[in-house]
Amino acid sequence: MNIKHQESRFTSVAHDPLDSRHHGAINIPIYQTSLFAFENHEGFERAMLNVLDHHVYSRGNNPTVEFLEQKLLELEEGESAKCFASGMAAISAAIMSVIRSGDHIICTNQAYGPTREFLGTYLERFGIETTFVDGSSMEEWVTAIRPSTKLFYLESPTSGMFELQDLEALAQLAKGIGAVTICDGSWATPCNQRPLKLGIDMVVHSITKYIAGHSDCLGGVVIGSHILMDRLSQTEYMLFGGIMTPQSAALIIRGLRTLPLRMQRHQDSGLRVAKHLQDQAYITKVNHPGLTTHPQHELALRQMLGFSSLFSFETKEPVEKVKAWADHLRYFKIGVSWGGFESLVTVKEIDDGSIKGKWTLVRLYIGMESPEDLIRDLDEAWEGLESSLTIRMINTPNV
Ligand SMILES: Cc1ncc(COP(=O)(O)O)c(C=O)c1O
């Protein structure tokens, strides 16, 4: 797939008309202020009637943050956007804005861990129940519906096993029962997927990842219709106060300018490395929606515009051995998150009680380095580990 055909959309989003208030500055200034003062009390009182339409206090509106919100809503083709301090601040605010005590939520069982904890454990305190389903099975979503179901929470693709949900079909199903749909689109970014165009009500992103793109700040965004976003802005946004700082907004605006270029590189490098790994004897399966072997590849081609570069592979090699392999890697850093320059790796053992038994899952994030260097790194670390294990075996006396 080619992200280039979308570039004109990004040209207009990244190209800002000169604003005389900023003396022609080519970058929006960082409005480092907590409050905005008024020339007279009458103007102040007028603004206080609707603080979200005026500049009164930065836990409401800040021009640098608003500038970013405007760009993000244009990219998603939504009506309104609000930025938050992190992806989780955006996700929890979006969820809270559409549910109340006694409601029921359905969510894919592959959603990001803290999101599942928020839905399944935290919200239980307020009498809100969540049913977790196999998100790829329409039948499970239908079966889980109750008269009190008010929200379908989606994350497509997910960031561990890279499962997709059928966004259009689920949006229709939810509309039929009067439920709202929220979709976490962090993996795809607005370059590669537009959930609102497929009928989803609200899209959330962890901006921390690809959108910011440099591992130097955190952020989140919720984008949706005026009706849903006005409600969220007046309550969860203003009352919880998990707002984005103007410094983070400025870094993210800078990152946005190269988003399509970076995503094209991530797509190409990610697929290149994933295809290479598919051929390795020690790997049993590579989970990447862009591979023809992915069970939902057809759905991916239908609802996505391209792919990114976070994926996982499965191996029957013991987890301790695979961790030792990760220790041998030169370019891949061991760490959480993704979306910045540097490639990342994490290893964990999975024991889901299935007949598969225990197995090892490796998550790889393919950064901006040369894909040839990354492939060499992955191969050499494995060869290095195998030969050091062989030497250790030869040197270990039989007892
Ligand atoms: C898919 C997904 N959604 C949301 C989040 C939360 O984002 P943040 O860390 O910015 O709060 C993460 C973080 O890793 C994530 O992977």
Short mmCIF file of C-alpha atoms and ligand atoms in Angstrom, two decimals:
data_model
loop_
_atom_site.label_atom_id
_atom_site.label_comp_id
_atom_site.label_asym_id
_atom_site.label_seq_id
_atom_site.Cartn_x
_atom_site.Cartn_y
_atom_site.Cartn_z
CA MET A 1 0.00 0.00 0.00
CA ASN A 2 1.15 3.52 -0.63
CA ILE A 3 0.59 6.34 1.81
CA LYS A 4 1.74 8.85 -0.83
CA HIS A 5 -1.73 9.25 -2.31
CA GLN A 6 -2.81 10.82 0.97
CA GLU A 7 0.02 13.33 1.05
CA SER A 8 -2.00 16.31 -0.16
CA ARG A 9 -4.24 15.88 2.88
CA PHE A 10 -1.13 16.21 5.02
CA THR A 11 0.22 19.11 3.01
CA SER A 12 -2.80 21.21 3.88
CA VAL A 13 -2.83 20.03 7.48
CA ALA A 14 0.88 20.81 7.99
CA HIS A 15 0.81 24.07 6.04
CA ASP A 16 -0.38 26.91 8.23
CA PRO A 17 -1.71 30.22 6.98
CA LEU A 18 0.36 33.13 8.26
CA ASP A 19 -1.26 34.53 11.35
CA SER A 20 -0.54 38.21 11.99
CA ARG A 21 -0.99 37.65 15.73
CA HIS A 22 2.21 35.58 15.63
CA HIS A 23 4.32 38.09 13.65
CA GLY A 24 4.68 35.57 10.82
CA ALA A 25 6.32 32.96 13.05
CA ILE A 26 6.48 29.77 10.99
CA ASN A 27 5.72 27.67 14.08
CA ILE A 28 2.85 28.35 16.45
CA PRO A 29 4.28 29.89 19.64
CA ILE A 30 4.07 27.93 22.87
CA TYR A 31 1.44 29.80 24.88
CA GLN A 32 3.08 29.27 28.25
CA THR A 33 0.25 30.62 30.36
CA SER A 34 -2.25 29.26 32.84
CA LEU A 35 -4.77 32.09 32.42
CA PHE A 36 -5.85 34.78 29.98
CA ALA A 37 -6.61 38.31 31.24
CA PHE A 38 -9.35 40.64 29.97
CA GLU A 39 -9.33 44.35 29.21
CA ASN A 40 -12.55 44.93 31.06
CA HIS A 41 -14.95 43.07 33.31
CA GLU A 42 -17.70 42.98 30.73
CA GLY A 43 -15.49 40.92 28.34
CA PHE A 44 -14.52 38.64 31.21
CA GLU A 45 -18.14 38.01 32.16
CA ARG A 46 -19.08 37.31 28.55
CA ALA A 47 -16.29 34.74 28.30
CA MET A 48 -17.27 33.12 31.58
CA LEU A 49 -20.71 32.31 30.14
CA ASN A 50 -18.99 29.74 27.91
CA VAL A 51 -15.36 29.19 28.89
CA LEU A 52 -14.82 26.51 26.23
CA ASP A 53 -15.45 29.01 23.45
CA HIS A 54 -13.03 31.58 24.87
CA HIS A 55 -9.52 31.77 26.25
CA VAL A 56 -10.05 31.97 29.99
CA TYR A 57 -7.89 29.28 31.59
CA SER A 58 -5.54 26.66 30.10
CA ARG A 59 -7.54 23.82 31.68
CA GLY A 60 -10.08 24.64 29.02
CA ASN A 61 -8.43 26.21 26.02
CA ASN A 62 -4.82 26.90 25.20
CA PRO A 63 -4.04 28.23 21.69
CA THR A 64 -1.07 25.87 21.10
CA VAL A 65 -3.12 22.84 22.11
CA GLU A 66 -6.16 24.05 20.11
CA PHE A 67 -3.93 24.37 17.05
CA LEU A 68 -3.00 20.69 17.36
CA GLU A 69 -6.64 19.69 17.99
CA GLN A 70 -7.67 21.40 14.78
CA LYS A 71 -5.04 19.49 12.79
CA LEU A 72 -5.96 16.14 14.29
CA LEU A 73 -9.67 16.56 13.64
CA GLU A 74 -8.95 17.47 10.02
CA LEU A 75 -6.85 14.33 9.62
CA GLU A 76 -9.58 12.11 11.07
CA GLU A 77 -12.30 14.09 9.27
CA GLY A 78 -14.19 14.51 12.55
CA GLU A 79 -16.14 17.48 13.87
CA SER A 80 -14.36 18.14 17.15
CA ALA A 81 -11.20 17.00 18.98
CA LYS A 82 -9.82 17.29 22.50
CA CYS A 83 -6.23 16.53 23.47
CA PHE A 84 -5.25 14.97 26.79
CA ALA A 85 -2.10 14.41 28.85
CA SER A 86 -1.81 10.78 27.72
CA GLY A 87 -3.59 8.10 25.76
CA MET A 88 -5.10 6.67 28.96
CA ALA A 89 -6.41 10.10 30.01
CA ALA A 90 -8.16 10.33 26.62
CA ILE A 91 -9.47 6.75 26.74
CA SER A 92 -10.84 6.95 30.29
CA ALA A 93 -12.45 10.36 29.61
CA ALA A 94 -14.07 9.13 26.38
CA ILE A 95 -15.48 6.04 28.09
CA MET A 96 -16.76 7.96 31.14
CA SER A 97 -18.47 10.51 28.89
CA VAL A 98 -20.85 7.94 27.40
CA ILE A 99 -21.73 5.63 30.29
CA ARG A 100 -23.47 5.82 33.64
CA SER A 101 -24.07 3.54 36.60
CA GLY A 102 -25.91 0.34 35.61
CA ASP A 103 -24.68 0.37 32.00
CA HIS A 104 -23.03 -2.55 30.27
CA ILE A 105 -20.00 -2.40 27.95
CA ILE A 106 -18.65 -4.91 25.42
CA CYS A 107 -14.93 -4.86 24.67
CA THR A 108 -12.45 -6.96 22.72
CA ASN A 109 -10.46 -9.20 25.06
CA GLN A 110 -7.24 -8.15 23.26
CA ALA A 111 -7.50 -4.43 24.14
CA TYR A 112 -4.54 -2.63 25.77
CA GLY A 113 -4.05 -3.97 29.35
CA PRO A 114 -4.75 -0.75 31.33
CA THR A 115 -7.88 -0.13 29.20
CA ARG A 116 -9.14 -3.61 30.13
CA GLU A 117 -8.30 -2.94 33.77
CA PHE A 118 -10.18 0.36 33.67
CA LEU A 119 -13.25 -1.29 32.11
CA GLY A 120 -13.20 -4.62 33.92
CA THR A 121 -12.01 -3.65 37.40
CA TYR A 122 -12.14 0.09 38.01
CA LEU A 123 -15.60 0.74 36.54
CA GLU A 124 -17.08 -2.20 38.49
CA ARG A 125 -16.99 0.12 41.55
CA PHE A 126 -19.64 2.26 39.88
CA GLY A 127 -21.91 -0.65 38.94
CA ILE A 128 -20.72 -0.77 35.32
CA GLU A 129 -20.11 -4.23 33.89
CA THR A 130 -17.94 -5.15 30.93
CA THR A 131 -18.08 -8.35 28.88
CA PHE A 132 -14.83 -9.17 27.08
CA VAL A 133 -15.27 -11.01 23.80
CA ASP A 134 -13.16 -12.43 21.01
CA GLY A 135 -13.21 -9.20 19.03
CA SER A 136 -12.81 -10.96 15.70
CA SER A 137 -16.05 -12.94 16.18
CA MET A 138 -19.24 -11.01 15.30
CA GLU A 139 -21.19 -13.82 16.90
CA GLU A 140 -19.57 -13.11 20.29
CA TRP A 141 -20.43 -9.38 20.09
CA VAL A 142 -24.06 -10.21 19.23
CA THR A 143 -24.36 -12.82 22.00
CA ALA A 144 -22.91 -10.44 24.61
CA ILE A 145 -25.54 -7.72 23.97
CA ARG A 146 -27.85 -6.94 26.91
CA PRO A 147 -30.69 -4.41 27.20
CA SER A 148 -28.27 -2.26 29.23
CA THR A 149 -25.43 -2.34 26.65
CA LYS A 150 -24.40 1.27 26.00
CA LEU A 151 -20.86 1.03 24.64
CA PHE A 152 -18.82 -1.13 22.24
CA TYR A 153 -15.13 -0.47 22.96
CA LEU A 154 -12.84 -1.45 20.08
CA GLU A 155 -9.10 -1.40 19.50
CA SER A 156 -8.18 -2.26 15.95
CA PRO A 157 -5.59 -3.57 15.34
CA THR A 158 -4.68 -4.56 18.89
CA SER A 159 -1.11 -4.09 20.03
CA GLY A 160 -0.16 -7.56 21.30
CA MET A 161 -1.67 -10.16 18.96
CA PHE A 162 -2.68 -7.68 16.22
CA GLU A 163 -6.30 -8.75 16.01
CA LEU A 164 -8.76 -6.63 13.99
CA GLN A 165 -12.42 -5.95 14.53
CA ASP A 166 -14.81 -5.29 11.64
CA LEU A 167 -15.34 -1.57 12.30
CA GLU A 168 -18.18 -1.01 9.83
CA ALA A 169 -20.18 -4.07 10.90
CA LEU A 170 -19.74 -3.33 14.61
CA ALA A 171 -20.66 0.34 14.17
CA GLN A 172 -23.90 -0.76 12.48
CA LEU A 173 -24.64 -3.37 15.13
CA ALA A 174 -24.11 -0.82 17.91
CA LYS A 175 -26.27 1.82 16.20
CA GLY A 176 -29.07 -0.73 15.95
CA ILE A 177 -29.20 -1.05 19.75
CA GLY A 178 -28.50 2.61 20.54
CA ALA A 179 -24.95 1.99 21.79
CA VAL A 180 -21.94 4.23 21.19
CA THR A 181 -18.73 2.92 19.57
CA ILE A 182 -15.23 4.03 20.56
CA CYS A 183 -12.18 2.76 18.68
CA ASP A 184 -8.53 3.02 19.74
CA GLY A 185 -6.68 3.60 16.46
CA SER A 186 -3.18 4.15 17.88
CA TRP A 187 -1.56 1.36 15.83
CA ALA A 188 -2.89 2.58 12.51
CA THR A 189 -2.78 6.39 12.99
CA PRO A 190 -4.98 8.61 10.77
CA CYS A 191 -2.62 7.70 7.89
CA ASN A 192 -3.73 4.10 7.79
CA GLN A 193 -7.28 3.98 9.10
CA ARG A 194 -10.22 6.36 9.44
CA PRO A 195 -12.70 4.78 11.91
CA LEU A 196 -15.12 7.76 11.83
CA LYS A 197 -15.56 7.27 8.06
CA LEU A 198 -16.58 3.67 8.79
CA GLY A 199 -19.33 4.75 11.20
CA ILE A 200 -17.45 4.64 14.52
CA ASP A 201 -18.63 7.41 16.89
CA MET A 202 -15.38 8.33 18.63
CA VAL A 203 -11.76 7.59 17.81
CA VAL A 204 -9.02 7.72 20.45
CA HIS A 205 -5.26 7.70 19.93
CA SER A 206 -2.29 7.41 22.18
CA ILE A 207 -0.46 10.33 20.54
CA THR A 208 2.57 9.20 22.56
CA LYS A 209 3.19 6.60 19.84
CA TYR A 210 3.49 7.27 16.09
CA ILE A 211 1.75 10.65 15.99
CA ALA A 212 4.27 12.31 18.32
CA GLY A 213 6.89 9.98 16.88
CA HIS A 214 10.03 10.84 18.86
CA SER A 215 9.64 9.17 22.29
CA ASP A 216 9.86 12.57 23.98
CA CYS A 217 6.34 13.31 25.20
CA LEU A 218 2.99 11.75 26.07
CA GLY A 219 -0.43 12.66 24.75
CA GLY A 220 -3.87 11.45 23.81
CA VAL A 221 -6.77 12.65 21.72
CA VAL A 222 -10.49 11.96 21.38
CA ILE A 223 -12.22 12.92 18.12
CA GLY A 224 -15.93 12.71 17.32
CA SER A 225 -19.13 14.59 16.61
CA HIS A 226 -19.97 17.96 18.17
CA ILE A 227 -22.68 16.40 20.31
CA LEU A 228 -20.46 13.73 21.87
CA MET A 229 -17.43 16.00 22.16
CA ASP A 230 -19.31 18.92 23.75
CA ARG A 231 -20.54 16.62 26.48
CA LEU A 232 -17.02 15.24 27.04
CA SER A 233 -15.42 18.71 27.01
CA GLN A 234 -17.78 20.10 29.62
CA THR A 235 -17.47 17.16 31.98
CA GLU A 236 -14.53 14.70 31.80
CA TYR A 237 -12.18 17.19 30.10
CA MET A 238 -12.83 20.14 32.40
CA LEU A 239 -13.53 18.22 35.63
CA PHE A 240 -10.77 15.58 35.54
CA GLY A 241 -8.31 18.12 34.16
CA GLY A 242 -6.02 15.63 32.38
CA ILE A 243 -5.02 18.22 29.83
CA MET A 244 -2.10 18.32 27.40
CA THR A 245 0.62 20.91 28.08
CA PRO A 246 1.42 23.49 25.37
CA GLN A 247 5.04 22.22 25.25
CA SER A 248 3.86 18.70 24.41
CA ALA A 249 1.45 20.14 21.82
CA ALA A 250 4.33 21.99 20.13
CA LEU A 251 6.46 18.83 19.97
CA ILE A 252 3.52 16.89 18.54
CA ILE A 253 2.78 19.58 15.92
CA ARG A 254 6.40 19.23 14.81
CA GLY A 255 6.04 15.43 14.69
CA LEU A 256 2.84 15.66 12.63
CA ARG A 257 4.69 17.31 9.75
CA THR A 258 6.62 14.11 9.04
CA LEU A 259 3.89 11.62 9.99
CA PRO A 260 3.12 10.37 6.44
CA LEU A 261 6.82 10.05 5.62
CA ARG A 262 7.53 8.20 8.82
CA MET A 263 4.51 5.92 8.40
CA GLN A 264 5.54 4.99 4.86
CA ARG A 265 8.99 4.05 6.15
CA HIS A 266 7.50 2.12 9.11
CA GLN A 267 5.16 0.23 6.80
CA ASP A 268 7.94 -0.75 4.38
CA SER A 269 10.49 -1.67 7.05
CA GLY A 270 7.93 -3.44 9.25
CA LEU A 271 6.74 -5.68 6.44
CA ARG A 272 10.29 -6.34 5.30
CA VAL A 273 11.39 -7.53 8.74
CA ALA A 274 8.13 -9.47 9.35
CA LYS A 275 8.53 -11.36 6.05
CA HIS A 276 12.14 -12.19 6.89
CA LEU A 277 11.14 -13.57 10.28
CA GLN A 278 8.43 -15.76 8.74
CA ASP A 279 11.19 -17.85 7.15
CA GLN A 280 13.15 -18.47 10.36
CA ALA A 281 13.05 -22.00 11.73
CA TYR A 282 12.78 -20.89 15.38
CA ILE A 283 9.61 -18.86 14.72
CA THR A 284 6.21 -20.59 14.59
CA LYS A 285 4.02 -17.60 13.68
CA VAL A 286 4.32 -13.89 12.86
CA ASN A 287 1.33 -11.71 13.84
CA HIS A 288 1.19 -8.79 11.40
CA PRO A 289 -2.08 -7.78 9.66
CA GLY A 290 -0.14 -6.85 6.52
CA LEU A 291 1.02 -10.44 5.93
CA THR A 292 -1.16 -12.63 3.70
CA THR A 293 -0.89 -15.33 6.38
CA HIS A 294 -2.73 -13.14 8.93
CA PRO A 295 -6.22 -14.64 9.40
CA GLN A 296 -7.83 -11.20 8.96
CA HIS A 297 -5.66 -9.93 6.11
CA GLU A 298 -8.70 -9.52 3.83
CA LEU A 299 -10.48 -7.39 6.44
CA ALA A 300 -7.29 -5.34 6.88
CA LEU A 301 -7.18 -4.61 3.14
CA ARG A 302 -10.86 -3.62 3.23
CA GLN A 303 -10.81 -1.24 6.19
CA MET A 304 -7.24 0.01 6.36
CA LEU A 305 -5.18 2.23 4.09
CA GLY A 306 -1.78 0.90 5.10
CA PHE A 307 0.14 -0.79 7.91
CA SER A 308 2.53 0.20 10.66
CA SER A 309 5.52 -1.52 12.17
CA LEU A 310 4.62 -2.99 15.56
CA PHE A 311 4.04 -6.75 15.42
CA SER A 312 4.73 -9.92 17.32
CA PHE A 313 6.03 -13.40 16.68
CA GLU A 314 5.53 -16.67 18.48
CA THR A 315 8.14 -19.29 19.21
CA LYS A 316 8.29 -22.57 21.09
CA GLU A 317 11.80 -21.70 22.32
CA PRO A 318 11.90 -21.37 26.14
CA VAL A 319 11.24 -17.85 27.39
CA GLU A 320 14.60 -17.59 29.20
CA LYS A 321 16.46 -18.41 25.99
CA VAL A 322 14.49 -15.80 24.06
CA LYS A 323 15.19 -13.19 26.75
CA ALA A 324 18.90 -14.01 26.40
CA TRP A 325 18.49 -13.44 22.63
CA ALA A 326 16.92 -10.04 23.34
CA ASP A 327 19.92 -9.22 25.57
CA HIS A 328 22.20 -9.94 22.58
CA LEU A 329 20.41 -7.43 20.29
CA ARG A 330 22.38 -4.35 19.42
CA TYR A 331 19.85 -1.96 17.89
CA PHE A 332 16.62 -3.15 19.48
CA LYS A 333 16.23 -1.63 22.93
CA ILE A 334 14.31 -3.56 25.58
CA GLY A 335 11.36 -1.37 26.50
CA VAL A 336 7.66 -0.61 26.36
CA SER A 337 5.79 1.75 24.04
CA TRP A 338 6.57 2.38 20.34
CA GLY A 339 6.35 5.04 17.66
CA GLY A 340 9.73 6.76 18.06
CA PHE A 341 13.00 6.46 16.10
CA GLU A 342 14.44 3.51 17.98
CA SER A 343 13.43 -0.13 17.50
CA LEU A 344 12.16 -1.97 20.58
CA VAL A 345 11.67 -5.51 21.83
CA THR A 346 9.85 -7.24 24.70
CA VAL A 347 9.59 -10.95 25.48
CA LYS A 348 7.00 -12.76 27.58
CA GLU A 349 5.73 -16.25 28.25
CA ILE A 350 2.11 -17.00 27.38
CA ASP A 351 0.12 -19.69 29.12
CA ASP A 352 -3.50 -19.22 28.06
CA GLY A 353 -4.56 -22.70 29.19
CA SER A 354 -5.09 -23.81 25.60
CA ILE A 355 -3.88 -27.12 24.15
CA LYS A 356 -0.99 -25.17 22.62
CA GLY A 357 0.71 -25.26 26.03
CA LYS A 358 3.19 -22.55 27.06
CA TRP A 359 4.86 -20.50 24.34
CA THR A 360 6.92 -17.37 24.02
CA LEU A 361 5.65 -14.12 22.51
CA VAL A 362 8.07 -11.49 21.24
CA ARG A 363 6.82 -8.02 20.39
CA LEU A 364 8.97 -6.04 18.00
CA TYR A 365 8.69 -2.39 17.12
CA ILE A 366 10.51 -1.56 13.88
CA GLY A 367 11.85 1.97 14.14
CA MET A 368 13.48 4.23 11.58
CA GLU A 369 16.86 2.49 11.38
CA SER A 370 17.91 0.75 8.18
CA PRO A 371 15.82 -2.45 7.89
CA GLU A 372 18.93 -4.31 6.65
CA ASP A 373 20.75 -3.42 9.87
CA LEU A 374 17.76 -4.53 11.94
CA ILE A 375 17.47 -7.87 10.12
CA ARG A 376 21.19 -8.47 10.57
CA ASP A 377 20.87 -7.59 14.26
CA LEU A 378 18.00 -10.08 14.75
CA ASP A 379 19.86 -12.87 12.93
CA GLU A 380 23.25 -12.25 14.50
CA ALA A 381 21.81 -12.16 18.01
CA TRP A 382 20.20 -15.56 17.40
CA GLU A 383 23.34 -17.06 15.84
CA GLY A 384 25.47 -15.57 18.64
CA LEU A 385 23.19 -17.05 21.26
CA GLU A 386 23.07 -20.50 19.62
CA SER A 387 26.86 -20.66 19.38
CA SER A 388 27.40 -19.47 22.97
CA LEU A 389 24.91 -22.16 24.13
CA THR A 390 26.78 -24.80 22.09
CA ILE A 391 30.13 -23.74 23.60
CA ARG A 392 28.58 -23.86 27.08
CA MET A 393 27.26 -27.39 26.42
CA ILE A 394 30.69 -28.57 25.18
CA ASN A 395 32.39 -27.09 28.24
CA THR A 396 29.90 -28.49 30.73
CA PRO A 397 31.28 -31.79 32.11
CA ASN A 398 28.82 -34.70 32.24
CA VAL A 399 27.66 -35.27 35.77
C1 LIG B 1 -2.94 0.57 21.99
C2 LIG B 1 -2.67 1.54 23.09
N1 LIG B 1 -3.64 2.39 23.46
C3 LIG B 1 -3.45 3.27 24.47
C4 LIG B 1 -2.27 3.33 25.14
C5 LIG B 1 -2.11 4.31 26.28
O1 LIG B 1 -1.40 5.41 25.87
P1 LIG B 1 -0.53 6.32 26.88
O2 LIG B 1 0.64 5.48 27.29
O3 LIG B 1 -0.19 7.50 26.05
O4 LIG B 1 -1.41 6.64 28.04
C6 LIG B 1 -1.22 2.49 24.79
C7 LIG B 1 0.09 2.58 25.48
O5 LIG B 1 0.98 1.80 25.31
C8 LIG B 1 -1.43 1.56 23.75
O6 LIG B 1 -0.46 0.69 23.38
#
